[in-house]
């Protein structure tokens, strides 16, 4: 255990002190050698803490804003959405019945006044639209379609 020069360099003396009953010397040496402890955080630890706190603030902020918006909607704005001020009880019941009759047959098209691509008489708009892209290829000859059997196709385009 002892080196040739009479020192205990790089050796653990714990077992020597325990076997010889000199634990008090070990505690004394520990008190002499211990100067202090490092009370700083590394850059990675500080950056991790900053990211953690920023994400916590962001999440709590989003939840708080959504809660405040929900409370504002429930207390101040929701009553205006379903409010029909100049509608009598009979008109409201008639509108409710119309909605229910529409929902009974979901495959029936809506009335023409509610469909934007249908005219008032119920016929759709059949105008030919002009598009940006061509409808015929310039590399496909149209006269080959009209060939009779046995005729030779032309090579002009």
mmCIF file of C-alpha atoms in Angstrom:
data_model
loop_
_atom_site.group_PDB
_atom_site.id
_atom_site.type_symbol
_atom_site.label_atom_id
_atom_site.label_comp_id
_atom_site.label_asym_id
_atom_site.label_seq_id
_atom_site.Cartn_x
_atom_site.Cartn_y
_atom_site.Cartn_z
ATOM 1 C CA UNK A 1 0.000 0.000 0.000
ATOM 2 C CA UNK A 2 2.814 2.378 0.753
ATOM 3 C CA UNK A 3 4.888 3.571 -2.204
ATOM 4 C CA UNK A 4 8.721 3.144 -2.224
ATOM 5 C CA UNK A 5 9.275 6.780 -1.265
ATOM 6 C CA UNK A 6 7.108 6.364 1.877
ATOM 7 C CA UNK A 7 3.948 8.185 0.601
ATOM 8 C CA UNK A 8 0.423 7.068 -0.041
ATOM 9 C CA UNK A 9 -0.020 8.939 -3.355
ATOM 10 C CA UNK A 10 -3.110 7.928 -5.342
ATOM 11 C CA UNK A 11 -4.211 5.335 -2.771
ATOM 12 C CA UNK A 12 -7.479 5.075 -0.859
ATOM 13 C CA UNK A 13 -6.734 5.071 2.874
ATOM 14 C CA UNK A 14 -10.292 4.367 4.001
ATOM 15 C CA UNK A 15 -9.733 0.651 4.639
ATOM 16 C CA UNK A 16 -6.441 1.320 6.464
ATOM 17 C CA UNK A 17 -8.137 3.734 8.875
ATOM 18 C CA UNK A 18 -11.073 1.354 9.440
ATOM 19 C CA UNK A 19 -8.799 -1.668 10.140
ATOM 20 C CA UNK A 20 -6.551 0.231 12.533
ATOM 21 C CA UNK A 21 -9.437 2.050 14.235
ATOM 22 C CA UNK A 22 -8.264 5.512 13.192
ATOM 23 C CA UNK A 23 -11.447 6.884 11.592
ATOM 24 C CA UNK A 24 -11.014 10.171 13.503
ATOM 25 C CA UNK A 25 -7.752 10.755 11.587
ATOM 26 C CA UNK A 26 -9.620 10.193 8.310
ATOM 27 C CA UNK A 27 -12.266 12.782 9.257
ATOM 28 C CA UNK A 28 -9.530 15.232 10.240
ATOM 29 C CA UNK A 29 -7.747 14.739 6.898
ATOM 30 C CA UNK A 30 -11.025 15.202 5.049
ATOM 31 C CA UNK A 31 -11.657 18.489 6.863
ATOM 32 C CA UNK A 32 -8.128 19.682 6.026
ATOM 33 C CA UNK A 33 -8.366 18.805 2.349
ATOM 34 C CA UNK A 34 -11.930 20.018 1.734
ATOM 35 C CA UNK A 35 -11.751 23.659 0.823
ATOM 36 C CA UNK A 36 -15.272 24.174 -0.482
ATOM 37 C CA UNK A 37 -17.676 23.143 -3.178
ATOM 38 C CA UNK A 38 -18.540 24.614 -6.537
ATOM 39 C CA UNK A 39 -21.760 26.578 -6.398
ATOM 40 C CA UNK A 40 -22.172 27.485 -10.065
ATOM 41 C CA UNK A 41 -24.211 26.121 -12.935
ATOM 42 C CA UNK A 42 -22.762 25.281 -16.297
ATOM 43 C CA UNK A 43 -23.846 27.123 -19.441
ATOM 44 C CA UNK A 44 -25.853 24.108 -20.595
ATOM 45 C CA UNK A 45 -27.719 23.940 -17.293
ATOM 46 C CA UNK A 46 -28.544 27.662 -17.413
ATOM 47 C CA UNK A 47 -29.690 27.409 -21.044
ATOM 48 C CA UNK A 48 -31.844 24.393 -20.208
ATOM 49 C CA UNK A 49 -33.471 26.280 -17.333
ATOM 50 C CA UNK A 50 -34.139 29.301 -19.547
ATOM 51 C CA UNK A 51 -35.774 27.158 -22.247
ATOM 52 C CA UNK A 52 -37.817 25.322 -19.620
ATOM 53 C CA UNK A 53 -39.126 28.532 -18.047
ATOM 54 C CA UNK A 54 -39.846 30.170 -21.424
ATOM 55 C CA UNK A 55 -41.830 27.164 -22.612
ATOM 56 C CA UNK A 56 -43.709 27.071 -19.306
ATOM 57 C CA UNK A 57 -44.604 30.764 -19.624
ATOM 58 C CA UNK A 58 -45.679 30.271 -23.245
ATOM 59 C CA UNK A 59 -47.925 27.277 -22.462
ATOM 60 C CA UNK A 60 -49.493 28.951 -19.435
ATOM 61 C CA UNK A 61 -50.014 32.114 -21.504
ATOM 62 C CA UNK A 62 -51.781 30.227 -24.294
ATOM 63 C CA UNK A 63 -54.029 28.404 -21.836
ATOM 64 C CA UNK A 64 -54.828 31.634 -19.981
ATOM 65 C CA UNK A 65 -55.613 33.536 -23.192
ATOM 66 C CA UNK A 66 -57.887 30.736 -24.420
ATOM 67 C CA UNK A 67 -59.651 30.656 -21.066
ATOM 68 C CA UNK A 68 -60.183 34.432 -21.069
ATOM 69 C CA UNK A 69 -61.476 34.313 -24.653
ATOM 70 C CA UNK A 70 -63.889 31.484 -23.766
ATOM 71 C CA UNK A 71 -65.188 33.404 -20.749
ATOM 72 C CA UNK A 72 -65.597 36.584 -22.807
ATOM 73 C CA UNK A 73 -67.447 34.671 -25.512
ATOM 74 C CA UNK A 74 -69.746 32.977 -23.011
ATOM 75 C CA UNK A 75 -70.514 36.138 -21.050
ATOM 76 C CA UNK A 76 -70.582 38.859 -23.701
ATOM 77 C CA UNK A 77 -70.829 37.561 -27.289
ATOM 78 C CA UNK A 78 -72.727 34.267 -27.386
ATOM 79 C CA UNK A 79 -76.167 35.759 -26.783
ATOM 80 C CA UNK A 80 -75.848 37.825 -29.974
ATOM 81 C CA UNK A 81 -75.250 34.815 -32.234
ATOM 82 C CA UNK A 82 -78.588 33.086 -31.736
ATOM 83 C CA UNK A 83 -80.580 36.252 -31.272
ATOM 84 C CA UNK A 84 -83.153 37.104 -33.942
ATOM 85 C CA UNK A 85 -84.686 40.340 -32.630
ATOM 86 C CA UNK A 86 -87.602 40.774 -35.058
ATOM 87 C CA UNK A 87 -88.746 37.161 -35.083
ATOM 88 C CA UNK A 88 -91.890 35.963 -33.399
ATOM 89 C CA UNK A 89 -92.270 32.644 -31.676
ATOM 90 C CA UNK A 90 -94.244 31.222 -34.619
ATOM 91 C CA UNK A 91 -91.577 32.294 -37.115
ATOM 92 C CA UNK A 92 -88.889 30.738 -34.970
ATOM 93 C CA UNK A 93 -90.831 27.454 -34.778
ATOM 94 C CA UNK A 94 -91.387 27.516 -38.570
ATOM 95 C CA UNK A 95 -87.664 28.046 -39.171
ATOM 96 C CA UNK A 96 -86.862 25.206 -36.791
ATOM 97 C CA UNK A 97 -89.295 22.924 -38.637
ATOM 98 C CA UNK A 98 -87.704 23.831 -41.991
ATOM 99 C CA UNK A 99 -84.289 22.963 -40.638
ATOM 100 C CA UNK A 100 -85.605 19.630 -39.384
ATOM 101 C CA UNK A 101 -87.249 18.852 -42.734
ATOM 102 C CA UNK A 102 -83.945 19.545 -44.510
ATOM 103 C CA UNK A 103 -82.141 17.176 -42.154
ATOM 104 C CA UNK A 104 -84.651 14.349 -42.761
ATOM 105 C CA UNK A 105 -83.564 13.902 -46.404
ATOM 106 C CA UNK A 106 -79.883 14.739 -46.632
ATOM 107 C CA UNK A 107 -79.595 13.601 -50.251
ATOM 108 C CA UNK A 108 -82.110 16.161 -51.518
ATOM 109 C CA UNK A 109 -80.347 19.262 -52.859
ATOM 110 C CA UNK A 110 -80.817 22.558 -51.110
ATOM 111 C CA UNK A 111 -83.182 25.108 -52.665
ATOM 112 C CA UNK A 112 -81.694 26.956 -55.636
ATOM 113 C CA UNK A 113 -81.549 30.293 -53.823
ATOM 114 C CA UNK A 114 -79.057 28.771 -51.384
ATOM 115 C CA UNK A 115 -76.769 27.267 -54.055
ATOM 116 C CA UNK A 116 -74.384 29.810 -55.608
ATOM 117 C CA UNK A 117 -73.799 27.938 -58.886
ATOM 118 C CA UNK A 118 -77.493 27.593 -59.763
ATOM 119 C CA UNK A 119 -79.685 30.212 -61.438
ATOM 120 C CA UNK A 120 -83.067 31.223 -60.016
ATOM 121 C CA UNK A 121 -84.906 28.902 -62.398
ATOM 122 C CA UNK A 122 -82.917 25.908 -61.142
ATOM 123 C CA UNK A 123 -80.621 25.410 -64.147
ATOM 124 C CA UNK A 124 -76.910 25.617 -63.570
ATOM 125 C CA UNK A 125 -74.566 27.989 -65.339
ATOM 126 C CA UNK A 126 -73.374 26.305 -68.540
ATOM 127 C CA UNK A 127 -71.047 28.988 -69.843
ATOM 128 C CA UNK A 128 -67.830 27.806 -71.426
ATOM 129 C CA UNK A 129 -64.977 29.072 -69.328
ATOM 130 C CA UNK A 130 -61.708 30.127 -70.741
ATOM 131 C CA UNK A 131 -58.811 28.560 -68.946
ATOM 132 C CA UNK A 132 -55.161 29.398 -68.829
ATOM 133 C CA UNK A 133 -54.082 25.891 -69.816
ATOM 134 C CA UNK A 134 -54.731 24.663 -73.385
ATOM 135 C CA UNK A 135 -57.415 22.041 -73.928
ATOM 136 C CA UNK A 136 -55.733 20.430 -76.975
ATOM 137 C CA UNK A 137 -52.142 19.382 -77.443
ATOM 138 C CA UNK A 138 -50.310 20.811 -80.453
ATOM 139 C CA UNK A 139 -48.499 17.509 -80.869
ATOM 140 C CA UNK A 140 -51.690 15.504 -81.375
ATOM 141 C CA UNK A 141 -52.980 15.836 -84.941
ATOM 142 C CA UNK A 142 -56.731 16.201 -85.089
ATOM 143 C CA UNK A 143 -57.062 14.923 -88.667
ATOM 144 C CA UNK A 144 -55.957 11.400 -87.666
ATOM 145 C CA UNK A 145 -59.234 10.987 -85.833
ATOM 146 C CA UNK A 146 -61.205 11.524 -89.043
ATOM 147 C CA UNK A 147 -59.235 9.005 -91.127
ATOM 148 C CA UNK A 148 -61.057 6.340 -93.034
ATOM 149 C CA UNK A 149 -59.759 2.767 -92.921
ATOM 150 C CA UNK A 150 -56.808 2.286 -95.264
ATOM 151 C CA UNK A 151 -55.798 5.951 -95.393
ATOM 152 C CA UNK A 152 -52.352 7.052 -94.442
ATOM 153 C CA UNK A 153 -52.039 9.546 -91.521
ATOM 154 C CA UNK A 154 -50.528 12.925 -92.240
ATOM 155 C CA UNK A 155 -47.268 14.028 -90.722
ATOM 156 C CA UNK A 156 -48.023 17.739 -90.576
ATOM 157 C CA UNK A 157 -48.895 19.262 -87.305
#
